[in-house]
PDB file of C-alpha atoms in Angstrom:
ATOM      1  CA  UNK A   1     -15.878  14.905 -22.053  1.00 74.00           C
ATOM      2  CA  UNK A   2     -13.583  14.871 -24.685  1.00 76.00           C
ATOM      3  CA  UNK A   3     -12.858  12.065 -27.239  1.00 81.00           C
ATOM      4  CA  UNK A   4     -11.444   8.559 -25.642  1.00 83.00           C
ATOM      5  CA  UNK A   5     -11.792  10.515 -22.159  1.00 88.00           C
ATOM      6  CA  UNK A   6     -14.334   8.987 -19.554  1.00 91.00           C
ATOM      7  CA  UNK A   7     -15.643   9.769 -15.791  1.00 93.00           C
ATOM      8  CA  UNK A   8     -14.415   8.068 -12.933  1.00 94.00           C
ATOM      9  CA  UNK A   9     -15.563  10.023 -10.224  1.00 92.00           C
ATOM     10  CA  UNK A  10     -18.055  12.323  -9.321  1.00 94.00           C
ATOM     11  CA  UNK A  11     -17.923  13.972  -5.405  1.00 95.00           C
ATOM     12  CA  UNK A  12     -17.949  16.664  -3.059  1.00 96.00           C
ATOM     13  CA  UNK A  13     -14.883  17.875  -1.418  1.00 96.00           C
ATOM     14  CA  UNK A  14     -12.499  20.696  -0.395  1.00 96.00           C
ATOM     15  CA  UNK A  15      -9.077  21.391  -1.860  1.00 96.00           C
ATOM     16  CA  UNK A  16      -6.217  24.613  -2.247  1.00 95.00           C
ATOM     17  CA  UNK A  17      -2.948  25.362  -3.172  1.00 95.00           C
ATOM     18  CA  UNK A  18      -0.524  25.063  -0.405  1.00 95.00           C
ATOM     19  CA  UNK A  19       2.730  25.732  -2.559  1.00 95.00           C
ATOM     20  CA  UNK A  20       2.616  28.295  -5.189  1.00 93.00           C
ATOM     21  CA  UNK A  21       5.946  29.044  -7.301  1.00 89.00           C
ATOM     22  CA  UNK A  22       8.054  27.458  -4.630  1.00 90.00           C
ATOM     23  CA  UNK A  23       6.777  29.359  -1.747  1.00 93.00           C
ATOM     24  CA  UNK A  24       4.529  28.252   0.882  1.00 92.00           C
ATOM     25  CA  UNK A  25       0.717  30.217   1.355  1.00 93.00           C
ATOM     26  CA  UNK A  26       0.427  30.252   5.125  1.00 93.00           C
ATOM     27  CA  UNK A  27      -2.818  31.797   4.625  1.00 92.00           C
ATOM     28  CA  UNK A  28      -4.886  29.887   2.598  1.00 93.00           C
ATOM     29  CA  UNK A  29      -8.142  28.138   3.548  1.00 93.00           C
ATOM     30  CA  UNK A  30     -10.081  25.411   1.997  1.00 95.00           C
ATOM     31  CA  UNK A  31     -12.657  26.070  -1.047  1.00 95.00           C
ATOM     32  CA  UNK A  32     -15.993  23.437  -0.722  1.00 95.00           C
ATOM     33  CA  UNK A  33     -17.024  22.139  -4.384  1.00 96.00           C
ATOM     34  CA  UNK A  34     -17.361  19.248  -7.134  1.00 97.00           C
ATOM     35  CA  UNK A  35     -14.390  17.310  -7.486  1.00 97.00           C
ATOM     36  CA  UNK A  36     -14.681  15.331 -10.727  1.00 96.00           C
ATOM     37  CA  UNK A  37     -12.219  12.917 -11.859  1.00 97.00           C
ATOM     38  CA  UNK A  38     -11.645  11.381 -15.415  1.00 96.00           C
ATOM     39  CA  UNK A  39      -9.231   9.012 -16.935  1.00 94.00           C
ATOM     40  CA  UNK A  40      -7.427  12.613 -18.434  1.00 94.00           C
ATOM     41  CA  UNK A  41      -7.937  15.137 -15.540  1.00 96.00           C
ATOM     42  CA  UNK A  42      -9.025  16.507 -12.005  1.00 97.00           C
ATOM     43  CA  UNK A  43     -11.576  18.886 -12.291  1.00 96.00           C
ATOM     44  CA  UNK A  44     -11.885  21.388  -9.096  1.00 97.00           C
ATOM     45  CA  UNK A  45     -15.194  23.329  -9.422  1.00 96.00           C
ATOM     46  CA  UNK A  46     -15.569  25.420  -6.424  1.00 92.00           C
ATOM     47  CA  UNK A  47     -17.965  29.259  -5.699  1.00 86.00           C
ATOM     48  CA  UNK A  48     -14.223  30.925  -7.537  1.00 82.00           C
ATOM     49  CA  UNK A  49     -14.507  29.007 -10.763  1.00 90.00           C
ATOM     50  CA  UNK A  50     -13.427  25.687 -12.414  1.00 94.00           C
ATOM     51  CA  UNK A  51      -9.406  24.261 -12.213  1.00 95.00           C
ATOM     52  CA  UNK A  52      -8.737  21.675 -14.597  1.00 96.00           C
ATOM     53  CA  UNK A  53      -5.117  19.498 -13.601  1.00 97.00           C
ATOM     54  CA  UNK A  54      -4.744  17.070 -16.272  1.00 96.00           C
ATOM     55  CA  UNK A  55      -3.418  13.747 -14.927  1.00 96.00           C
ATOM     56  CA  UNK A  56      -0.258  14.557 -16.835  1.00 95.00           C
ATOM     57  CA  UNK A  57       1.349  16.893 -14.986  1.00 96.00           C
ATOM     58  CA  UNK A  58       1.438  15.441 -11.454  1.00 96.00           C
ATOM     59  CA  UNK A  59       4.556  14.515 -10.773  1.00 94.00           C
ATOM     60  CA  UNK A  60       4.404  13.222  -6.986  1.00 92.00           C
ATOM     61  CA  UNK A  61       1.646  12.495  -4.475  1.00 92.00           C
ATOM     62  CA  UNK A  62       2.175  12.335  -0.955  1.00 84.00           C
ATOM     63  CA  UNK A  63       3.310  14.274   2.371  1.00 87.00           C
ATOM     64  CA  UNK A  64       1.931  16.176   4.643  1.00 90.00           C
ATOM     65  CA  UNK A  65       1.411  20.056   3.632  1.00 93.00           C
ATOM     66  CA  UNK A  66      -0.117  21.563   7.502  1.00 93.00           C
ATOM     67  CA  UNK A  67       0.726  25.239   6.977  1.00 91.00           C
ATOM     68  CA  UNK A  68      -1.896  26.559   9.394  1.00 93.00           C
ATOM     69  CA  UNK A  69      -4.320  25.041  12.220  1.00 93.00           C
ATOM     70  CA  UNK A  70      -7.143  24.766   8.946  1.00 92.00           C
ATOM     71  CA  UNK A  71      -5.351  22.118   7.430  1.00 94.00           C
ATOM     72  CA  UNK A  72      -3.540  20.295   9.915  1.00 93.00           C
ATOM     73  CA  UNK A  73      -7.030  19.012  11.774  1.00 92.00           C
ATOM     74  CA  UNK A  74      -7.910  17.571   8.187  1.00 93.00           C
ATOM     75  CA  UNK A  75      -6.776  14.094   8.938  1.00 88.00           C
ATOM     76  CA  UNK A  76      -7.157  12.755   5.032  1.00 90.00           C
ATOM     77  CA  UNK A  77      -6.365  14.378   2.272  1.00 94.00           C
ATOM     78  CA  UNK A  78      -4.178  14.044  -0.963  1.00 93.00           C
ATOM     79  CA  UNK A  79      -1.433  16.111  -1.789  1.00 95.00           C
ATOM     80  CA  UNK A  80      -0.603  16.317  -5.759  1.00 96.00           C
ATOM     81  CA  UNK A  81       2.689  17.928  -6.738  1.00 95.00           C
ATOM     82  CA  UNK A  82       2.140  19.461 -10.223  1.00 96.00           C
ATOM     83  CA  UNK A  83       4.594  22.076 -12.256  1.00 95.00           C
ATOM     84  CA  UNK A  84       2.669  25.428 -10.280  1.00 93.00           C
ATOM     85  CA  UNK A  85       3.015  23.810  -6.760  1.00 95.00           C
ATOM     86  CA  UNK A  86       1.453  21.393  -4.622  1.00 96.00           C
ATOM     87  CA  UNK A  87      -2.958  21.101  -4.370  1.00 97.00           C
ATOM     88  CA  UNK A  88      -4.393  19.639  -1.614  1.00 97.00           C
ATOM     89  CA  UNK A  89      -7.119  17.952  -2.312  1.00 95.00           C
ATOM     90  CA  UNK A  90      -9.769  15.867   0.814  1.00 96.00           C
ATOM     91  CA  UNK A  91     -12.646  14.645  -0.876  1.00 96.00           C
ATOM     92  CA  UNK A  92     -15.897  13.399   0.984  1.00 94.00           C
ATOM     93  CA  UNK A  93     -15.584   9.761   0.519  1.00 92.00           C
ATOM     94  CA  UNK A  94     -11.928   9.510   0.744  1.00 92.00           C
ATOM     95  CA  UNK A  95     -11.455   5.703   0.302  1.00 90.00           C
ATOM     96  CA  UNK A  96     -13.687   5.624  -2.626  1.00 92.00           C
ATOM     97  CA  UNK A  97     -12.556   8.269  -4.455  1.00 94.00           C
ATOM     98  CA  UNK A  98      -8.398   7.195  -3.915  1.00 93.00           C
ATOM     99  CA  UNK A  99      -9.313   3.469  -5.575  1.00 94.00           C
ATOM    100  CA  UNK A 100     -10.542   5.497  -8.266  1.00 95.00           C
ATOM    101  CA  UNK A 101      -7.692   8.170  -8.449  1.00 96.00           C
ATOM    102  CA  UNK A 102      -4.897   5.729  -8.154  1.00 96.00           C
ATOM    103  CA  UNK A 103      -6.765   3.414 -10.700  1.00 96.00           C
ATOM    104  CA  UNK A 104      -6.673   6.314 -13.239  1.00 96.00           C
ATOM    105  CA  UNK A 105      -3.327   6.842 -12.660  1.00 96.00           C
ATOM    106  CA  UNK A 106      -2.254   3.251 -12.830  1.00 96.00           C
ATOM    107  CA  UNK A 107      -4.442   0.968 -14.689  1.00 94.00           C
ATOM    108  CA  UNK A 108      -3.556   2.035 -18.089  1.00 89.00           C
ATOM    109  CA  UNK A 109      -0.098   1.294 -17.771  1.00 93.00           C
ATOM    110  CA  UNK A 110       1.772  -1.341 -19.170  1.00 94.00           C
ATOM    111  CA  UNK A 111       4.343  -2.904 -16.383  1.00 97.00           C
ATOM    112  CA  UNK A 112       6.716  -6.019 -15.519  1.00 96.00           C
ATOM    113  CA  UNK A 113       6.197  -8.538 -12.869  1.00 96.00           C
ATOM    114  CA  UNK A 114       8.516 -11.026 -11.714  1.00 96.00           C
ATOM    115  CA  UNK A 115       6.428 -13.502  -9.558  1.00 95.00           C
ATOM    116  CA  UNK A 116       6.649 -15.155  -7.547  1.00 94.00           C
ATOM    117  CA  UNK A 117      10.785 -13.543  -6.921  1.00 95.00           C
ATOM    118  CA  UNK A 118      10.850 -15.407  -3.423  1.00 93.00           C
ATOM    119  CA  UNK A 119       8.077 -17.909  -2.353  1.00 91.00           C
ATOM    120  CA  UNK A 120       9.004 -19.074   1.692  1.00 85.00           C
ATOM    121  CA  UNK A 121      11.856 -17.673   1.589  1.00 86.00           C
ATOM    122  CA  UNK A 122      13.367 -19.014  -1.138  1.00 91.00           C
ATOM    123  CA  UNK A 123      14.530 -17.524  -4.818  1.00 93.00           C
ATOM    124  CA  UNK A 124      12.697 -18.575  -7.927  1.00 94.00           C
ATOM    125  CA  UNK A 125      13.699 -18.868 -11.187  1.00 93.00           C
ATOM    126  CA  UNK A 126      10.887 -16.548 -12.622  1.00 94.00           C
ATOM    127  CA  UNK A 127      11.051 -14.555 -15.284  1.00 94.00           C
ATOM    128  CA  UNK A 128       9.358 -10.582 -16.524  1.00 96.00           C
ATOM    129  CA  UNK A 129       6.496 -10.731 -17.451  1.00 96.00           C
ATOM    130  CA  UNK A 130       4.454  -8.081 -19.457  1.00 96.00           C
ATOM    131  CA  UNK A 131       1.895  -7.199 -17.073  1.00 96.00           C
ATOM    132  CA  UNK A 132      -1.424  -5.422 -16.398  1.00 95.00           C
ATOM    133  CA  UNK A 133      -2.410  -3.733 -13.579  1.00 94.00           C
ATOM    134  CA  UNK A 134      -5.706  -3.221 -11.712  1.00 96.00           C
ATOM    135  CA  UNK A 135      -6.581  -0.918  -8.372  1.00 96.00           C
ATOM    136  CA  UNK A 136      -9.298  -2.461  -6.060  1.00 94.00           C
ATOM    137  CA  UNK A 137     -10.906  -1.036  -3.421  1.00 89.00           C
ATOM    138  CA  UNK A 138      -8.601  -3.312  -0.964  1.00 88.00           C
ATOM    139  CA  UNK A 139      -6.163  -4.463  -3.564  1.00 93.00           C
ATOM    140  CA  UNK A 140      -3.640  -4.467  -6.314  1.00 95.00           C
ATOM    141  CA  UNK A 141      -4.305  -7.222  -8.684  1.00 95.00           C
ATOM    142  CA  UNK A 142      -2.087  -7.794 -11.316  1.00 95.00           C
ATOM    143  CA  UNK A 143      -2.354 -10.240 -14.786  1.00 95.00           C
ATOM    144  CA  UNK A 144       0.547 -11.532 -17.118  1.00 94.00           C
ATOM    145  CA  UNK A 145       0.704 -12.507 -20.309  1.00 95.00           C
ATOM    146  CA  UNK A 146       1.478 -15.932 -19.276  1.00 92.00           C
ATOM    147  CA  UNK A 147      -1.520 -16.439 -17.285  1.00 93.00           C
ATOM    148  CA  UNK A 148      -0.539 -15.534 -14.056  1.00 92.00           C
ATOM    149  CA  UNK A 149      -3.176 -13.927 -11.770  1.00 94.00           C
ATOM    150  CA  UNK A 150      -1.429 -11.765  -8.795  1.00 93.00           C
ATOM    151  CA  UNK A 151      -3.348 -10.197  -5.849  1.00 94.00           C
ATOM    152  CA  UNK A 152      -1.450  -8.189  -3.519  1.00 93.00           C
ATOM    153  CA  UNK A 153      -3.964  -7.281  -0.459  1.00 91.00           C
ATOM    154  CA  UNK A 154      -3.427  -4.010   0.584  1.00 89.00           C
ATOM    155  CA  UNK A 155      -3.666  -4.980   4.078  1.00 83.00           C
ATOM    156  CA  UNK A 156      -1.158  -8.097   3.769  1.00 85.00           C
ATOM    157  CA  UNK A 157       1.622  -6.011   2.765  1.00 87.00           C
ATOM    158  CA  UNK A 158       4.546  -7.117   5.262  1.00 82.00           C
ATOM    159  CA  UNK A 159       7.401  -5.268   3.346  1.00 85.00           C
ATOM    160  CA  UNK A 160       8.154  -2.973   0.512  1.00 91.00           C
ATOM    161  CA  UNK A 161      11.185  -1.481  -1.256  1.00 91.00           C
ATOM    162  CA  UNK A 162      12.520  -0.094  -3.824  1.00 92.00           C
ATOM    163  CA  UNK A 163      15.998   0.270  -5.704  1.00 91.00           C
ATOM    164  CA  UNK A 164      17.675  -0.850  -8.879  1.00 92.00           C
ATOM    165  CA  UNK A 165      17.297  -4.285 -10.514  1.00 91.00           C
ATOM    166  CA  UNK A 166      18.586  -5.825 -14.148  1.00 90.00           C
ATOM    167  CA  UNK A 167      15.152  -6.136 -16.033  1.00 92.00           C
ATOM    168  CA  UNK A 168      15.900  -8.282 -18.832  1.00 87.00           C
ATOM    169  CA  UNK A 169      19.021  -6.224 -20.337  1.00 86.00           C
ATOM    170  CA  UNK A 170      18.266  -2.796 -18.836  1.00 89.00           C
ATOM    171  CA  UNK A 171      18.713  -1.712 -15.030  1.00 91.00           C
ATOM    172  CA  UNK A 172      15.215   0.302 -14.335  1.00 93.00           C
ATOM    173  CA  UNK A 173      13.619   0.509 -10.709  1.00 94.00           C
ATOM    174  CA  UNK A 174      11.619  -2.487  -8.849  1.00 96.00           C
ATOM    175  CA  UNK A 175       9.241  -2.288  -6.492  1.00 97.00           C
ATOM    176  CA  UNK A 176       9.809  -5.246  -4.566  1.00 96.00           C
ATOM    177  CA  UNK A 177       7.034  -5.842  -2.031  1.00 95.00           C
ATOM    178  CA  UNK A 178       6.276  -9.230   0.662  1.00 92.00           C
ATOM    179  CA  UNK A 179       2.669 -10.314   0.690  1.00 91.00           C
ATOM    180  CA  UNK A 180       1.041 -13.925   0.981  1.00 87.00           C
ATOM    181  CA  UNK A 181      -0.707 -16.472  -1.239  1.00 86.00           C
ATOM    182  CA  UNK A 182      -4.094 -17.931   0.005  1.00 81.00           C
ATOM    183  CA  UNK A 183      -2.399 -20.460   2.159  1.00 79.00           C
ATOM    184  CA  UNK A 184       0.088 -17.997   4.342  1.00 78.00           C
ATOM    185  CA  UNK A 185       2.713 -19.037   2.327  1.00 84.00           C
ATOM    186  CA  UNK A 186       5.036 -15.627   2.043  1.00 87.00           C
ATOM    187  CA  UNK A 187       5.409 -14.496  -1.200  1.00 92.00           C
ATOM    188  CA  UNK A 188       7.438 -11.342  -2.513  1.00 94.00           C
ATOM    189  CA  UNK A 189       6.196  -9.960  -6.176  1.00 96.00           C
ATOM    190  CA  UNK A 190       9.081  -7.600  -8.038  1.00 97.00           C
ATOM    191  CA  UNK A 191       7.120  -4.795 -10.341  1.00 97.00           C
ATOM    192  CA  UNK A 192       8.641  -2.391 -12.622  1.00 97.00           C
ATOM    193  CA  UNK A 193       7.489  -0.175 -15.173  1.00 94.00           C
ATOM    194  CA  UNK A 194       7.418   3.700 -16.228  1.00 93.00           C
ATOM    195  CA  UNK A 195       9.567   5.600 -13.664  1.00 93.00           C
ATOM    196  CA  UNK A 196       6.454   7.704 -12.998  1.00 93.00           C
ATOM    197  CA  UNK A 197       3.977   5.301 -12.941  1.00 95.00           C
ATOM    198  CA  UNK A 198       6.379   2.951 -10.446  1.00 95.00           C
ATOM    199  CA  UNK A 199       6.253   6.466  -7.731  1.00 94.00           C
ATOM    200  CA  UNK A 200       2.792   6.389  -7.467  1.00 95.00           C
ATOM    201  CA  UNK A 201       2.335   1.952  -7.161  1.00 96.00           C
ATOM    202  CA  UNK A 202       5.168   2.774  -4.427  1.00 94.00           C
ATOM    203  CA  UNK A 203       2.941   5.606  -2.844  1.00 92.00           C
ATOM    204  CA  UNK A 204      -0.444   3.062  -2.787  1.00 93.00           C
ATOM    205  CA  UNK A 205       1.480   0.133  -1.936  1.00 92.00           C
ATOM    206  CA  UNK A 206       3.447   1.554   0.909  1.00 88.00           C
ATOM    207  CA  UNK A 207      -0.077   3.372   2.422  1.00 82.00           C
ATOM    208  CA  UNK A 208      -0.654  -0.803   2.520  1.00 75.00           C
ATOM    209  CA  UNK A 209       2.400  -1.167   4.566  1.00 71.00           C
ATOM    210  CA  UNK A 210       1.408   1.570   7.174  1.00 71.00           C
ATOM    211  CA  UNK A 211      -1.364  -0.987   7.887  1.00 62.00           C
ATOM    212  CA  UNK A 212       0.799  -3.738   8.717  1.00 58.00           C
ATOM    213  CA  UNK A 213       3.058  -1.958  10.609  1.00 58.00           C
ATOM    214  CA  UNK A 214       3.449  -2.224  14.638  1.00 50.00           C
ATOM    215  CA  UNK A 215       4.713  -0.223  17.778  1.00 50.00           C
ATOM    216  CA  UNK A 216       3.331  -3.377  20.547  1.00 59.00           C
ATOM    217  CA  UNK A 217       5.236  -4.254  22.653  1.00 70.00           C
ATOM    218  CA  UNK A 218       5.993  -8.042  22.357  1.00 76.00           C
ATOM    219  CA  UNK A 219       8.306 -10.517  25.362  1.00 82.00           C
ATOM    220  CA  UNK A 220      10.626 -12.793  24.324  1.00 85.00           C
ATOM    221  CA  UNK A 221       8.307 -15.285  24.375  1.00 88.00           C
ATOM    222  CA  UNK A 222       5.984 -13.851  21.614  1.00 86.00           C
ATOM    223  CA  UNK A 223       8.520 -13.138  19.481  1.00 84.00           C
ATOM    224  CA  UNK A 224      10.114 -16.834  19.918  1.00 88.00           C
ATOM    225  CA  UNK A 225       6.838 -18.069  19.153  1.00 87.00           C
ATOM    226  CA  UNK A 226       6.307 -15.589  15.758  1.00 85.00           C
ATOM    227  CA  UNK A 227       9.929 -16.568  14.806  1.00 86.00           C
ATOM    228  CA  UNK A 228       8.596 -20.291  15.019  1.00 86.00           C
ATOM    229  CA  UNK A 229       5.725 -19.523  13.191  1.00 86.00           C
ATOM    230  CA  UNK A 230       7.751 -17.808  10.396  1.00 79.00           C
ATOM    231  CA  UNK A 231      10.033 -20.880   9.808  1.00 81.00           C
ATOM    232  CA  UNK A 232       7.151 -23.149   9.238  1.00 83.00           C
ATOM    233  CA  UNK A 233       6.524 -24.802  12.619  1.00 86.00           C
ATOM    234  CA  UNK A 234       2.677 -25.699  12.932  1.00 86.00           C
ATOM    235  CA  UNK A 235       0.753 -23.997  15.795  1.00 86.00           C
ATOM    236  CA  UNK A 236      -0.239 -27.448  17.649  1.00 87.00           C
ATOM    237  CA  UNK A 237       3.484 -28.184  17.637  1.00 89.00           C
ATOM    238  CA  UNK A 238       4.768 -24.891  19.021  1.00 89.00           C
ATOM    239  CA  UNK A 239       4.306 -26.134  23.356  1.00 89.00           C
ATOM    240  CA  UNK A 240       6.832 -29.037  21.783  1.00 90.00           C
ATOM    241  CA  UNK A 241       9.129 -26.880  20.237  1.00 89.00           C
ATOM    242  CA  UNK A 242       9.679 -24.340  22.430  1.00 90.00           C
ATOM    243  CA  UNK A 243       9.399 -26.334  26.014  1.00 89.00           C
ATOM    244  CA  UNK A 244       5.737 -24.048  26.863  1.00 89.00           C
ATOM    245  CA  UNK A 245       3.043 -25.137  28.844  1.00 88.00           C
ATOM    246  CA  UNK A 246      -0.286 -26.062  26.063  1.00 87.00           C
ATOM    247  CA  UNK A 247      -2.435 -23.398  28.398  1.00 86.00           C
ATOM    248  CA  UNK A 248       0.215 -20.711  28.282  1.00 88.00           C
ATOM    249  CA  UNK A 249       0.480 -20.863  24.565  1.00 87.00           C
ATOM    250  CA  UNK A 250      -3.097 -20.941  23.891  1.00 87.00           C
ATOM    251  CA  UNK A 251      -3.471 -17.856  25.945  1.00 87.00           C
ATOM    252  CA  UNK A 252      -0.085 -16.142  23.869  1.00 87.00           C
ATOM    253  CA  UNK A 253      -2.062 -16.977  20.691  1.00 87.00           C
ATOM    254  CA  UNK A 254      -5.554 -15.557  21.931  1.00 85.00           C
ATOM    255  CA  UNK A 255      -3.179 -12.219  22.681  1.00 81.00           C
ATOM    256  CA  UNK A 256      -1.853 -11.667  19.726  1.00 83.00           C
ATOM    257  CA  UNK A 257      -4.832 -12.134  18.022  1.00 80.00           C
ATOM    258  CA  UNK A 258      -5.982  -9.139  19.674  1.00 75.00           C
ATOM    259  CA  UNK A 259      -2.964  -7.544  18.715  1.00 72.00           C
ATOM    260  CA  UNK A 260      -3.773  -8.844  15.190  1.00 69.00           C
ATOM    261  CA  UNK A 261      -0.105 -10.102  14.920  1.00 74.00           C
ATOM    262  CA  UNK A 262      -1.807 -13.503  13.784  1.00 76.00           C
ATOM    263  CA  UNK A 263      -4.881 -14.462  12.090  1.00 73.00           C
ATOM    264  CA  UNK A 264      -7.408 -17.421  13.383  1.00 71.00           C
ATOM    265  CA  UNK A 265      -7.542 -20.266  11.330  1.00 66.00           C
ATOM    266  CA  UNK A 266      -9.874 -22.896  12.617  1.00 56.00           C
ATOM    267  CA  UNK A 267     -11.372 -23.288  16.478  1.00 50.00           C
ATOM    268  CA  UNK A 268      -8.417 -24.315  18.803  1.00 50.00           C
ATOM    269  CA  UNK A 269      -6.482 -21.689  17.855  1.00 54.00           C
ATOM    270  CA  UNK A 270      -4.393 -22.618  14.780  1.00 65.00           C
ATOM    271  CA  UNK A 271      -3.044 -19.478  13.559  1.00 71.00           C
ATOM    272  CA  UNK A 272      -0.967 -17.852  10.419  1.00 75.00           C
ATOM    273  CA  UNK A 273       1.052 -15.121  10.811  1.00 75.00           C
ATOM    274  CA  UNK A 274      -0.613 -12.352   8.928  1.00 75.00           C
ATOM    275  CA  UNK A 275       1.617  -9.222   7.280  1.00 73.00           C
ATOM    276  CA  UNK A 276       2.353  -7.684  10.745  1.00 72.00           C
ATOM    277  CA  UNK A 277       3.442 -10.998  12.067  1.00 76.00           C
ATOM    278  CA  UNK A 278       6.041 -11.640   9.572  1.00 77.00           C
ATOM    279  CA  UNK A 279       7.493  -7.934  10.091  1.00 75.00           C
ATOM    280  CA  UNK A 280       8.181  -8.394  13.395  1.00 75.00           C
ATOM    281  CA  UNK A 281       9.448 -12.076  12.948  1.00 75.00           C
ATOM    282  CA  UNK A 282      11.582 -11.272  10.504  1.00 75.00           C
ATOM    283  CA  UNK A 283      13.212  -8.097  12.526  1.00 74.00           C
ATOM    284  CA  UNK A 284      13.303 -10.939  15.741  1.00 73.00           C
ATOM    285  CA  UNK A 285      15.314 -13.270  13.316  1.00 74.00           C
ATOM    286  CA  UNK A 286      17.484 -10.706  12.298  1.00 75.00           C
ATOM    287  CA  UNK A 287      18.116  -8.774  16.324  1.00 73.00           C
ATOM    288  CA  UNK A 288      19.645 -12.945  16.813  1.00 67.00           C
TER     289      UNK A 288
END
């Protein structure tokens, strides 16, 4: 290893070049080796020889690259877009190895947080904070200078965008992205930062999203009951405040906790709405 340069990961995996000089290889297969990653570089040591892609030079991760039959029935892999191409890249232990890739690529750098930007709904008057940021094996945790302490659970990730904000004088992009607080209160976090370093957060944090996302199919009645839930009315009060039998709403709740629309609080079936809970509220609110 080189001066100030360190090992982060050490595994066995496959990996090619899909896209070489703007044109797709229909060809190609995968080459077994060593993948080893470092807080500078990807090393690719395969039975051909060694490829060294310093961190540097990828520009975009993401997107499916199935050119043949050999790669499409590959369910995980990374794709890295770097000046030559695009390298595909499925280690062994996928979800061990991508904390530690997206941690190289992101915990060095030095962002802004705004948080909390909305807490129940409602605006705050926060301001940016300088911020560091830490990838963990089920979550983004971030730390300001002021003290705060942010978690954002990969799995509680109801929303994310991004677009154009004023950060202090300058306009720069924000990731702006719903999650909760310990309690179920929703929270949304703004993050910005180096334009590069804000496409990959966006590429980790919106992989969280995918896991919060829904295609059930919900009545009228569960989404009347998730739209109470998301303006704050307690679970033991929801027969009351919609006009439902007790038996018939303990038996909604019991199905969408199978659906894991809502989370379990305590025995009798107090729930919270959980990330996928608030989506759909919020897109029942908004069909009204």
């Amino acid at each position: 290893m080189k001066p100030g340069e360190h090992k982060l990961g050490d595994t066995r995996g496959r990996f090619l070049q899909v896209i070489k000089n703007g044109r797709e290889r229909h060809d190609v297969d995968w080459t077994s080796g060593r993948i080893l990653l470092s807080n500078k570089r990807l090393i690719l040591a395969g039975t051909a020889g060694k490829r060294t892609i310093p961190l540097g030079d990828i520009e975009k991760l993401g997107g499916r690259f199935d050119v043949n039959q050999r790669i499409a029935t590959v369910s995980d892999y990374f794709s890295l877009r770097i000046p030559s191409g695009v390298v595909l890249l499925a280690p062994v232990d996928y979800d061990e190895f991508e904390t530690d890739f997206f941690g190289a690529l992101l915990n060095s750098e030095q962002f802004l947080a705004r948080h909390p930007a909305v807490a129940g709904g409602v605006v705050q008057n926060t301001e940016w904070e300088n911020s560091r940021l830490k990838v963990e094996e089920e979550a983004v945790s971030m730390a300001t200078v002021g003290g705060k302490f942010v978690e954002i659970r990969l799995d509680d990730i109801g929303a994310i965008k991004t677009g154009e904000r004023k950060v202090d004088d300058d306009v720069r992009s924000v990731i702006e992205v719903e999650h909760s607080d310990d309690e179920g209160t929703s929270l949304q976090t703004y993050i910005s930062g180096p334009e590069r370093a804000i496409t990959f957060l966006y590429s980790l944090l919106r992989e969280g999203e995918e896991l919060s996302e829904t295609s059930i199919e919900l009545s009228e009645t569960d989404k009347q009951v998730l739209t109470a839930l998301y303006s704050g009315v307690a679970p033991f009060d929801i027969p009351d405040f919609l006009g439902l039998d007790v038996d018939k709403v303990e038996e909604l709740f019991e199905r969408l906790i199978d659906h894991n629309v809502v989370e379990e609080v305590r025995i009798r079936h107090e729930v919270q709405l959980n990330a996928r809970g608030r989506n759909i509220a919020s897109d029942a609110i908004n069909e009204q």
